[in-house]
Short mmCIF file of C-alpha atoms and ligand atoms in Angstrom, two decimals:
data_model
loop_
_atom_site.label_atom_id
_atom_site.label_comp_id
_atom_site.label_asym_id
_atom_site.label_seq_id
_atom_site.Cartn_x
_atom_site.Cartn_y
_atom_site.Cartn_z
CA MET Y 25 113.23 -8.19 -184.98
CA ALA Y 26 115.64 -10.12 -182.43
CA VAL Y 27 114.30 -13.22 -181.23
CA TYR Y 28 115.95 -13.25 -177.87
CA LEU Y 29 115.85 -17.08 -176.59
CA ASP Y 30 118.66 -16.71 -173.70
CA ASN Y 31 116.86 -15.64 -170.80
CA ALA Y 32 118.12 -18.20 -168.17
CA ALA Y 33 121.99 -16.15 -168.95
CA THR Y 34 120.16 -12.68 -168.63
CA THR Y 35 116.81 -10.75 -169.06
CA ARG Y 36 115.70 -7.72 -170.50
CA PRO Y 37 115.69 -4.77 -167.70
CA CYS Y 38 111.70 -3.89 -167.34
CA GLU Y 39 110.73 -0.31 -167.39
CA PRO Y 40 109.93 0.15 -163.79
CA ALA Y 41 113.62 -1.23 -162.89
CA VAL Y 42 115.33 1.29 -165.36
CA SER Y 43 113.36 4.05 -164.18
CA THR Y 44 113.56 3.66 -160.79
CA VAL Y 45 117.96 3.12 -161.50
CA PHE Y 46 117.56 6.51 -162.96
CA GLN Y 47 116.04 8.28 -160.29
CA ASN Y 48 118.20 6.87 -157.69
CA MET Y 49 121.39 7.91 -159.86
CA VAL Y 50 119.81 11.36 -160.57
CA GLU Y 51 117.79 12.58 -157.18
CA ASP Y 52 118.13 10.14 -154.63
CA TYR Y 53 121.70 9.52 -154.89
CA GLY Y 54 122.88 10.15 -151.03
CA ASN Y 55 124.48 7.74 -149.26
CA PRO Y 56 122.08 5.57 -146.82
CA SER Y 57 124.53 6.01 -144.26
CA SER Y 58 124.28 9.63 -143.94
CA LEU Y 59 122.52 11.46 -141.72
CA HIS Y 60 120.80 14.29 -143.82
CA GLY Y 61 117.64 14.24 -145.80
CA ILE Y 62 118.96 13.23 -149.09
CA GLY Y 63 120.84 10.04 -147.66
CA ILE Y 64 117.62 9.22 -145.32
CA LYS Y 65 115.87 9.12 -148.66
CA ALA Y 66 118.61 6.53 -150.41
CA GLU Y 67 117.99 4.42 -147.17
CA LYS Y 68 114.28 4.59 -147.77
CA ASN Y 69 114.65 3.24 -150.83
CA VAL Y 70 116.79 0.42 -149.87
CA THR Y 71 114.38 -0.58 -147.25
CA GLU Y 72 111.48 -0.75 -149.62
CA ALA Y 73 113.29 -2.66 -151.91
CA ARG Y 74 114.37 -5.29 -148.95
CA LYS Y 75 110.45 -5.30 -148.32
CA SER Y 76 109.54 -6.15 -151.75
CA ILE Y 77 112.15 -8.64 -151.88
CA ALA Y 78 110.94 -10.33 -148.73
CA ALA Y 79 107.46 -10.34 -149.73
CA ALA Y 80 108.15 -12.47 -152.78
CA LEU Y 81 110.50 -14.97 -150.40
CA VAL Y 82 107.67 -14.38 -147.63
CA CYS Y 83 109.92 -13.74 -145.21
CA ASP Y 84 110.64 -11.20 -142.59
CA PRO Y 85 112.82 -8.21 -144.42
CA GLN Y 86 115.42 -8.43 -141.83
CA CYS Y 87 116.32 -11.68 -143.08
CA ILE Y 88 117.18 -9.89 -146.61
CA VAL Y 89 120.87 -8.93 -147.49
CA PHE Y 90 121.84 -7.19 -150.58
CA THR Y 91 124.77 -8.27 -152.65
CA SER Y 92 126.48 -7.59 -156.04
CA GLY Y 93 124.79 -11.19 -157.41
CA ALA Y 94 124.31 -14.45 -157.08
CA THR Y 95 127.96 -15.19 -157.52
CA GLU Y 96 129.05 -13.32 -154.23
CA SER Y 97 126.11 -14.32 -152.42
CA ASN Y 98 127.34 -18.22 -152.96
CA ASN Y 99 130.87 -17.51 -152.40
CA MET Y 100 129.67 -15.58 -148.92
CA THR Y 101 127.25 -18.37 -148.03
CA ILE Y 102 130.11 -21.36 -148.66
CA PHE Y 103 133.01 -19.33 -147.11
CA GLY Y 104 131.29 -18.08 -144.38
CA ALA Y 105 129.40 -21.38 -143.31
CA ALA Y 106 132.80 -23.10 -143.63
CA LYS Y 107 134.54 -20.71 -141.34
CA ASN Y 108 131.84 -21.09 -138.69
CA TYR Y 109 130.36 -24.42 -138.80
CA GLY Y 110 132.99 -26.11 -140.92
CA LYS Y 111 135.89 -26.08 -137.76
CA ARG Y 112 135.37 -29.78 -136.63
CA LYS Y 113 132.46 -31.12 -138.89
CA LYS Y 114 134.34 -31.35 -142.47
CA LYS Y 115 131.85 -32.93 -144.63
CA ILE Y 116 129.74 -31.03 -147.41
CA VAL Y 117 127.05 -32.74 -149.48
CA VAL Y 118 125.89 -31.14 -152.66
CA SER Y 119 124.08 -31.85 -156.14
CA ALA Y 120 126.57 -32.64 -159.18
CA LEU Y 121 124.27 -29.83 -161.01
CA GLU Y 122 125.40 -26.89 -159.30
CA HIS Y 123 126.32 -23.58 -160.83
CA PRO Y 124 130.35 -22.73 -160.91
CA SER Y 125 129.63 -19.99 -158.58
CA VAL Y 126 128.48 -22.91 -155.94
CA ALA Y 127 130.95 -25.83 -157.33
CA GLU Y 128 133.94 -23.93 -157.28
CA PRO Y 129 134.31 -22.62 -154.06
CA ILE Y 130 133.05 -25.83 -152.95
CA LYS Y 131 135.87 -27.25 -154.64
CA TYR Y 132 138.52 -24.87 -153.40
CA LEU Y 133 137.18 -26.12 -149.77
CA GLU Y 134 137.92 -29.96 -150.88
CA GLU Y 135 141.46 -29.01 -152.31
CA LYS Y 136 142.45 -26.42 -149.78
CA GLU Y 137 140.94 -26.50 -146.55
CA GLY Y 138 140.42 -30.29 -145.88
CA PHE Y 139 136.62 -30.92 -146.46
CA THR Y 140 135.02 -33.96 -147.64
CA VAL Y 141 132.57 -33.71 -150.71
CA THR Y 142 130.09 -35.60 -151.95
CA ARG Y 143 128.42 -34.82 -154.77
CA ILE Y 144 125.17 -36.41 -155.66
CA LYS Y 145 124.55 -37.25 -159.39
CA PRO Y 146 121.20 -36.71 -161.09
CA SER Y 147 118.81 -39.18 -162.67
CA HIS Y 148 118.80 -39.39 -166.48
CA GLY Y 149 115.64 -36.43 -166.34
CA GLY Y 150 118.09 -34.12 -164.46
CA THR Y 151 116.80 -34.31 -161.25
CA VAL Y 152 118.56 -35.31 -158.29
CA ALA Y 153 116.95 -38.39 -155.56
CA ALA Y 154 116.22 -36.70 -151.94
CA GLU Y 155 116.89 -40.12 -150.87
CA ASP Y 156 120.79 -40.11 -152.31
CA PHE Y 157 121.32 -36.70 -150.82
CA LEU Y 158 120.10 -37.98 -147.02
CA ALA Y 159 121.91 -41.43 -147.39
CA ALA Y 160 125.13 -38.97 -147.96
CA VAL Y 161 124.57 -36.94 -144.93
CA ASP Y 162 125.78 -37.70 -141.53
CA ASP Y 163 126.74 -36.46 -138.29
CA GLU Y 164 130.15 -34.99 -139.75
CA THR Y 165 128.60 -32.69 -141.99
CA CYS Y 166 128.55 -28.94 -141.99
CA PHE Y 167 127.11 -28.03 -144.98
CA VAL Y 168 124.36 -29.12 -147.91
CA SER Y 169 123.51 -27.38 -150.77
CA CYS Y 170 121.18 -27.93 -153.82
CA MET Y 171 119.86 -25.69 -156.51
CA LEU Y 172 116.03 -25.10 -157.05
CA VAL Y 173 116.40 -25.28 -160.73
CA ASN Y 174 118.90 -26.18 -162.63
CA ASN Y 175 120.15 -23.50 -165.07
CA GLU Y 176 121.29 -25.62 -168.05
CA THR Y 177 117.75 -27.99 -168.43
CA GLY Y 178 115.28 -26.20 -165.84
CA ALA Y 179 115.13 -29.43 -163.65
CA ILE Y 180 113.51 -28.75 -160.73
CA GLN Y 181 115.33 -30.24 -157.85
CA PRO Y 182 113.13 -31.63 -154.68
CA VAL Y 183 114.83 -28.81 -152.33
CA ARG Y 184 112.11 -29.22 -149.81
CA LYS Y 185 112.25 -32.88 -149.34
CA ILE Y 186 115.67 -32.57 -148.71
CA PHE Y 187 116.38 -29.92 -146.26
CA SER Y 188 113.46 -30.81 -144.44
CA ALA Y 189 114.86 -34.60 -143.75
CA VAL Y 190 118.23 -32.92 -143.33
CA LYS Y 191 117.04 -30.39 -140.74
CA ARG Y 192 114.83 -32.84 -138.90
CA ASP Y 193 117.92 -35.21 -138.08
CA PHE Y 194 120.62 -32.85 -138.40
CA PRO Y 195 119.56 -29.47 -137.03
CA GLU Y 196 123.05 -27.87 -136.90
CA CYS Y 197 124.10 -28.35 -140.49
CA ILE Y 198 123.51 -25.23 -142.64
CA THR Y 199 120.97 -25.82 -145.80
CA HIS Y 200 121.65 -23.54 -148.90
CA CYS Y 201 119.57 -23.17 -152.11
CA ASP Y 202 120.80 -21.23 -154.95
CA ALA Y 203 117.37 -20.21 -156.11
CA VAL Y 204 118.26 -17.82 -158.92
CA GLN Y 205 116.54 -19.84 -161.46
CA GLY Y 206 113.47 -20.62 -159.65
CA PHE Y 207 112.96 -17.01 -158.33
CA MET Y 208 109.98 -14.88 -159.39
CA LYS Y 209 109.27 -17.94 -161.82
CA MET Y 210 107.71 -20.43 -159.27
CA PRO Y 211 106.18 -19.65 -155.55
CA ILE Y 212 109.02 -19.82 -152.68
CA LYS Y 213 108.29 -19.47 -149.45
CA ALA Y 214 111.49 -19.42 -147.60
CA ALA Y 215 110.36 -21.01 -144.14
CA GLU Y 216 108.69 -23.99 -146.39
CA LEU Y 217 112.14 -24.68 -148.02
CA PHE Y 218 113.72 -25.87 -144.87
CA ALA Y 219 116.51 -23.50 -146.33
CA ASP Y 220 119.22 -21.45 -144.12
CA VAL Y 221 120.51 -19.76 -146.97
CA ILE Y 222 118.29 -18.84 -150.46
CA VAL Y 223 120.18 -16.77 -153.20
CA VAL Y 224 118.46 -14.87 -155.52
CA SER Y 225 120.20 -12.53 -158.40
CA GLY Y 226 118.69 -9.54 -160.08
CA HIS Y 227 119.55 -9.47 -163.57
CA LYS Y 228 117.45 -12.85 -163.94
CA VAL Y 229 114.18 -11.19 -163.01
CA HIS Y 230 114.31 -8.24 -165.33
CA ALA Y 231 116.21 -5.91 -162.90
CA VAL Y 232 119.96 -4.55 -163.90
CA LYS Y 233 123.15 -6.66 -163.68
CA GLY Y 234 125.27 -6.50 -160.46
CA VAL Y 235 122.66 -6.79 -157.44
CA GLY Y 236 121.34 -9.65 -155.88
CA ALA Y 237 119.79 -10.62 -152.37
CA MET Y 238 120.11 -13.38 -150.03
CA TYR Y 239 117.76 -14.80 -147.35
CA ILE Y 240 119.81 -15.62 -144.04
CA ARG Y 241 117.68 -17.49 -141.69
CA LYS Y 242 117.59 -15.75 -138.27
CA GLY Y 243 120.29 -17.09 -136.07
CA ILE Y 244 122.34 -18.43 -138.68
CA ARG Y 245 125.95 -16.83 -138.81
CA LEU Y 246 128.24 -16.39 -141.60
CA ALA Y 247 131.34 -14.93 -141.40
CA PRO Y 248 131.68 -11.95 -143.87
CA LEU Y 249 133.79 -11.76 -146.83
CA LEU Y 250 134.44 -8.02 -146.90
CA LEU Y 251 134.97 -6.09 -144.04
CA GLY Y 252 134.59 -2.41 -143.56
CA GLY Y 253 131.97 0.06 -142.83
CA GLY Y 254 129.16 -2.62 -141.25
CA GLN Y 255 126.33 -2.18 -143.77
CA GLU Y 256 123.76 -4.82 -144.77
CA LYS Y 257 124.11 -6.19 -140.89
CA GLY Y 258 128.15 -6.54 -141.07
CA LEU Y 259 127.82 -9.12 -143.57
CA ARG Y 260 128.54 -6.83 -146.56
CA SER Y 261 130.43 -3.82 -146.07
CA GLY Y 262 130.67 -1.35 -148.88
CA THR Y 263 128.08 1.60 -149.34
CA GLU Y 264 125.11 -0.03 -150.66
CA SER Y 265 124.49 0.49 -154.68
CA VAL Y 266 121.08 2.16 -154.13
CA PRO Y 267 120.11 2.74 -157.79
CA LEU Y 268 120.71 -1.49 -158.37
CA ILE Y 269 119.01 -2.42 -155.10
CA ALA Y 270 115.71 -0.10 -155.67
CA GLY Y 271 115.73 -1.14 -159.31
CA PHE Y 272 115.67 -4.88 -158.23
CA GLY Y 273 112.72 -4.31 -155.79
CA ALA Y 274 110.97 -2.30 -158.22
CA ALA Y 275 111.22 -5.07 -160.92
CA VAL Y 276 110.16 -7.76 -157.99
CA ARG Y 277 107.34 -5.46 -157.26
CA ALA Y 278 106.17 -5.43 -161.07
CA LEU Y 279 106.25 -8.98 -161.67
CA MET Y 280 104.85 -10.75 -158.48
CA PRO Y 281 101.33 -9.94 -159.24
CA THR Y 282 101.38 -11.84 -162.58
CA MET Y 283 103.66 -14.62 -161.54
CA LYS Y 284 100.98 -17.21 -161.85
CA THR Y 285 99.55 -15.91 -165.42
CA ALA Y 286 103.17 -15.53 -166.48
CA HIS Y 287 104.18 -19.12 -165.36
CA ASP Y 288 100.89 -20.83 -167.16
CA ASN Y 289 101.91 -18.84 -170.24
CA ALA Y 290 105.30 -20.00 -170.11
CA GLU Y 291 103.85 -23.59 -169.62
CA GLN Y 292 101.65 -23.10 -172.84
CA ILE Y 293 104.83 -22.05 -174.90
CA ARG Y 294 106.86 -24.56 -173.50
CA ALA Y 295 104.25 -27.54 -174.56
CA TYR Y 296 104.26 -25.70 -178.04
CA LEU Y 297 107.98 -25.68 -178.03
CA LEU Y 298 108.00 -29.51 -177.20
CA LYS Y 299 105.36 -30.74 -179.92
CA LYS Y 300 107.20 -29.08 -182.53
CA LEU Y 301 110.50 -30.62 -181.40
CA SER Y 302 108.80 -34.24 -181.13
CA LYS Y 303 108.18 -33.87 -184.79
CA ILE Y 304 111.72 -33.74 -185.54
CA GLU Y 305 113.81 -36.95 -185.58
CA TYR Y 306 117.20 -35.83 -185.26
CA ILE Y 307 116.19 -33.64 -182.13
CA THR Y 308 116.43 -34.96 -178.54
CA VAL Y 309 115.19 -33.33 -175.42
CA ASN Y 310 116.96 -33.48 -172.95
CA SER Y 311 115.32 -31.66 -170.42
CA ASP Y 312 112.78 -33.59 -168.42
CA ASP Y 313 109.03 -33.51 -169.20
CA GLU Y 314 107.53 -33.00 -165.94
CA LEU Y 315 109.94 -31.74 -163.30
CA CYS Y 316 111.19 -28.89 -165.35
CA SER Y 317 110.69 -25.36 -165.19
CA PRO Y 318 108.55 -24.19 -168.39
CA PHE Y 319 111.20 -21.08 -168.48
CA ILE Y 320 114.28 -23.94 -169.81
CA THR Y 321 114.26 -26.54 -172.25
CA ASN Y 322 117.33 -28.22 -173.63
CA PHE Y 323 117.54 -30.18 -176.88
CA SER Y 324 120.56 -31.52 -178.66
CA VAL Y 325 120.27 -31.25 -182.34
CA LYS Y 326 122.28 -34.33 -183.28
CA GLY Y 327 125.13 -33.83 -185.64
CA ILE Y 328 125.33 -30.28 -185.51
CA ARG Y 329 127.89 -28.78 -182.69
CA SER Y 330 125.93 -26.55 -180.56
CA GLU Y 331 128.47 -23.40 -181.39
CA THR Y 332 128.17 -23.88 -184.84
CA MET Y 333 124.16 -24.14 -184.77
CA LEU Y 334 124.00 -21.31 -182.25
CA HIS Y 335 125.79 -19.12 -184.84
CA PHE Y 336 123.60 -20.52 -187.49
CA LEU Y 337 120.86 -18.98 -185.11
CA GLU Y 338 122.37 -15.79 -184.29
CA GLU Y 339 122.91 -15.04 -188.27
CA ASN Y 340 119.16 -15.32 -188.43
CA ASP Y 341 118.70 -12.84 -185.26
CA ILE Y 342 117.58 -15.86 -183.23
CA TYR Y 343 119.67 -16.18 -179.62
CA VAL Y 344 120.13 -19.14 -177.52
CA SER Y 345 122.88 -20.71 -175.78
CA SER Y 346 124.75 -23.71 -175.72
CA GLY Y 347 124.36 -24.41 -172.28
CA SER Y 348 125.71 -22.45 -169.62
CA ALA Y 349 126.30 -18.77 -170.55
CA CYS Y 350 129.00 -18.56 -167.80
CA SER Y 351 130.98 -21.99 -169.11
CA LYS Y 352 130.84 -20.31 -172.51
CA GLY Y 353 131.07 -23.26 -174.63
CA ALA Y 354 132.91 -25.65 -172.37
CA HIS Y 355 131.66 -29.35 -172.15
CA SER Y 356 128.71 -29.32 -170.17
CA SER Y 357 129.39 -30.93 -166.58
CA VAL Y 358 125.82 -30.92 -166.05
CA LEU Y 359 124.47 -33.17 -169.01
CA THR Y 360 127.53 -35.55 -168.41
CA ALA Y 361 126.43 -35.69 -164.64
CA MET Y 362 123.16 -36.86 -166.24
CA GLY Y 363 124.83 -39.46 -168.08
CA LEU Y 364 124.56 -38.10 -171.89
CA SER Y 365 126.50 -38.92 -174.31
CA ASP Y 366 129.55 -37.02 -175.43
CA GLU Y 367 127.82 -36.63 -178.91
CA LEU Y 368 124.33 -35.32 -177.31
CA ALA Y 369 126.38 -33.17 -174.98
CA ASP Y 370 128.17 -31.55 -177.55
CA SER Y 371 125.36 -30.78 -179.66
CA ALA Y 372 122.57 -29.30 -176.71
CA ILE Y 373 121.12 -26.27 -177.27
CA ARG Y 374 119.30 -24.21 -174.41
CA VAL Y 375 116.03 -22.16 -175.19
CA SER Y 376 115.23 -19.89 -171.85
CA ILE Y 377 112.24 -18.02 -172.51
CA SER Y 378 110.72 -14.80 -170.63
CA ARG Y 379 107.13 -13.59 -169.81
CA THR Y 380 107.00 -11.81 -173.38
CA THR Y 381 107.93 -14.69 -175.02
CA THR Y 382 105.25 -15.68 -178.25
CA MET Y 383 104.10 -18.73 -180.03
CA GLY Y 384 105.47 -16.90 -183.07
CA GLU Y 385 108.84 -16.94 -181.73
CA ILE Y 386 109.01 -20.55 -181.17
CA ASP Y 387 107.89 -20.86 -184.62
CA LEU Y 388 110.92 -19.05 -186.06
CA LEU Y 389 113.00 -20.93 -183.78
CA VAL Y 390 112.26 -24.17 -184.96
CA ASN Y 391 111.77 -23.35 -188.57
CA ALA Y 392 115.33 -22.12 -188.19
CA VAL Y 393 116.95 -25.04 -186.55
CA GLN Y 394 115.78 -27.19 -189.20
CA LYS Y 395 117.18 -24.72 -191.84
CA GLY Y 396 120.45 -25.15 -189.98
CA HIS Y 397 120.03 -28.94 -189.51
CA MET Y 398 119.65 -29.03 -193.56
CA SER Y 399 122.51 -26.80 -194.42
CA LEU Y 400 125.20 -27.78 -191.51
CA ALA Y 401 124.55 -31.36 -192.20
CA LYS Y 402 125.09 -30.87 -195.88
CA VAL Y 403 128.39 -28.85 -195.17
CA LYS Y 404 129.33 -31.71 -193.26
CA LYS Y 405 128.95 -34.16 -195.72
N1 LIG N 523 123.44 -19.34 -160.05
C1 LIG N 523 122.66 -19.92 -161.18
C2 LIG N 523 121.74 -21.25 -160.95
C3 LIG N 523 122.37 -19.19 -162.31
O1 LIG N 523 121.94 -19.37 -163.39
C4 LIG N 523 123.61 -17.96 -162.22
C5 LIG N 523 123.63 -16.91 -163.25
N2 LIG N 523 124.00 -17.98 -164.63
C6 LIG N 523 124.39 -17.77 -161.34
C7 LIG N 523 124.11 -18.28 -160.30
C8 LIG N 523 125.04 -16.56 -160.97
O2 LIG N 523 124.65 -15.25 -160.83
P1 LIG N 523 125.47 -13.66 -160.99
O3 LIG N 523 125.29 -13.37 -162.44
O4 LIG N 523 124.04 -12.78 -160.02
O5 LIG N 523 126.64 -13.75 -160.14
#
C-alpha cells in the first residue's frame, strides 16, 4: 500500500465529496441561473455549500465567493484590491513566506504598477514577528498580506496579532490571509482574524481540485478579474462549477465534527515523527517546535539532495515532497528566507500528513529515510 505523505500538495477526495460531485453531474446538472426546477435545485446545492464553508469560517454565507481555487482567489484579491484601493496609496507589506500565488501578483504590482513592497523576513523557526510587520505599515500602505500556515514548514503566523493592530491604526488598509494550509486543520473565525479577505482551497481538504472559496468582509470592494454574467455577486462571472462547489461543501461538512480529534491525532503523529527524527544525527528538523501545524514537518537529510531522497522513497512506495510542490524542485525561497544554508535547503523534505496517517506509516517513512541515507551516501563516496 502506498504511503502518501504529501497532503499539503493535495489530498485524497473523501467519499462524501466524490458522491456529491457525481450526483451534481448526473442528476442536479442544471445551471443555477436557470429559472426552472433543475436550475433551482443546482442553485440550492450551491447555497448549501456556501452555508457549509461559512459555518467553517464562522461568518455570514453572504461573505463567501466561490472561485476555481486559491490561486485565483489570491490573484483576485491582490489585483482587485490594488485597483480599488491602490490608486493613491502605493505601499504593500507582505511576509517573505508567501505562496507564489500571492508573491507573484505582488511582484507584478511592484515591477509594472509602481507599488513599493516590503517583505517581512521570518525568524529561524519560520515565523514572522508581528512587530516587524507593524513597523513597516504606514499611512501609505493599501494592502497587507500574511498567510496563516506556511505550506513548506507548517509554521503558524501571528495573523490575528498583525491584522488587529493594522486595523486599529490603519482601518482602511486591506488585510488578506491565505489560509489554505490552516483551513479545517485549526479553528478559524473570520471576525477574530481581522482579515478583510480569507482564502481557502477545496483540494487541500479532501474535496476535488479546481474549486476554492474566499471570505470577503462586508463593505470590501474588490475589482473582479472576470466580467460577464455577474455570478457570485459580480465578482466571479461564469457558470458556477456546481459539482465541484457542492463537493467542497460536502467535504467540509464531513470534516467539521471531527476537527478537534483530527488535530489531536495529528499532534501525536507529529510528536512520534519528531522523536524518531531526533535520534538520527544526520537529520535537522527545519519546522519550529511549537508554533507549527502538526500536519506539516520539514526536515533535511544532510548530504542527500531532496530530489534524490524523494525518488528513493518513491521507489519504496512512499510519497513526500521536496518543499513546495508548486516550485517543482526549485530552490525554496521560504527556507532561504529562514536563513537556512544552501546545504540544508537543498536537502529538505516536506512530510505532510492527513487525518488517516498512522504511526505505522511514520515507521515506514523513517526506516526508508535511514535506508536511503545508507545507500545514497555510499553511492556518493
Ligand atoms: N496557497 C497555499 C499556501 C498553498 O499551499 C497552495 C497550494 N499549493 C495555494 C495557495 C494554491 O492553491 P490552489 O491549488 O487551490 O490554487
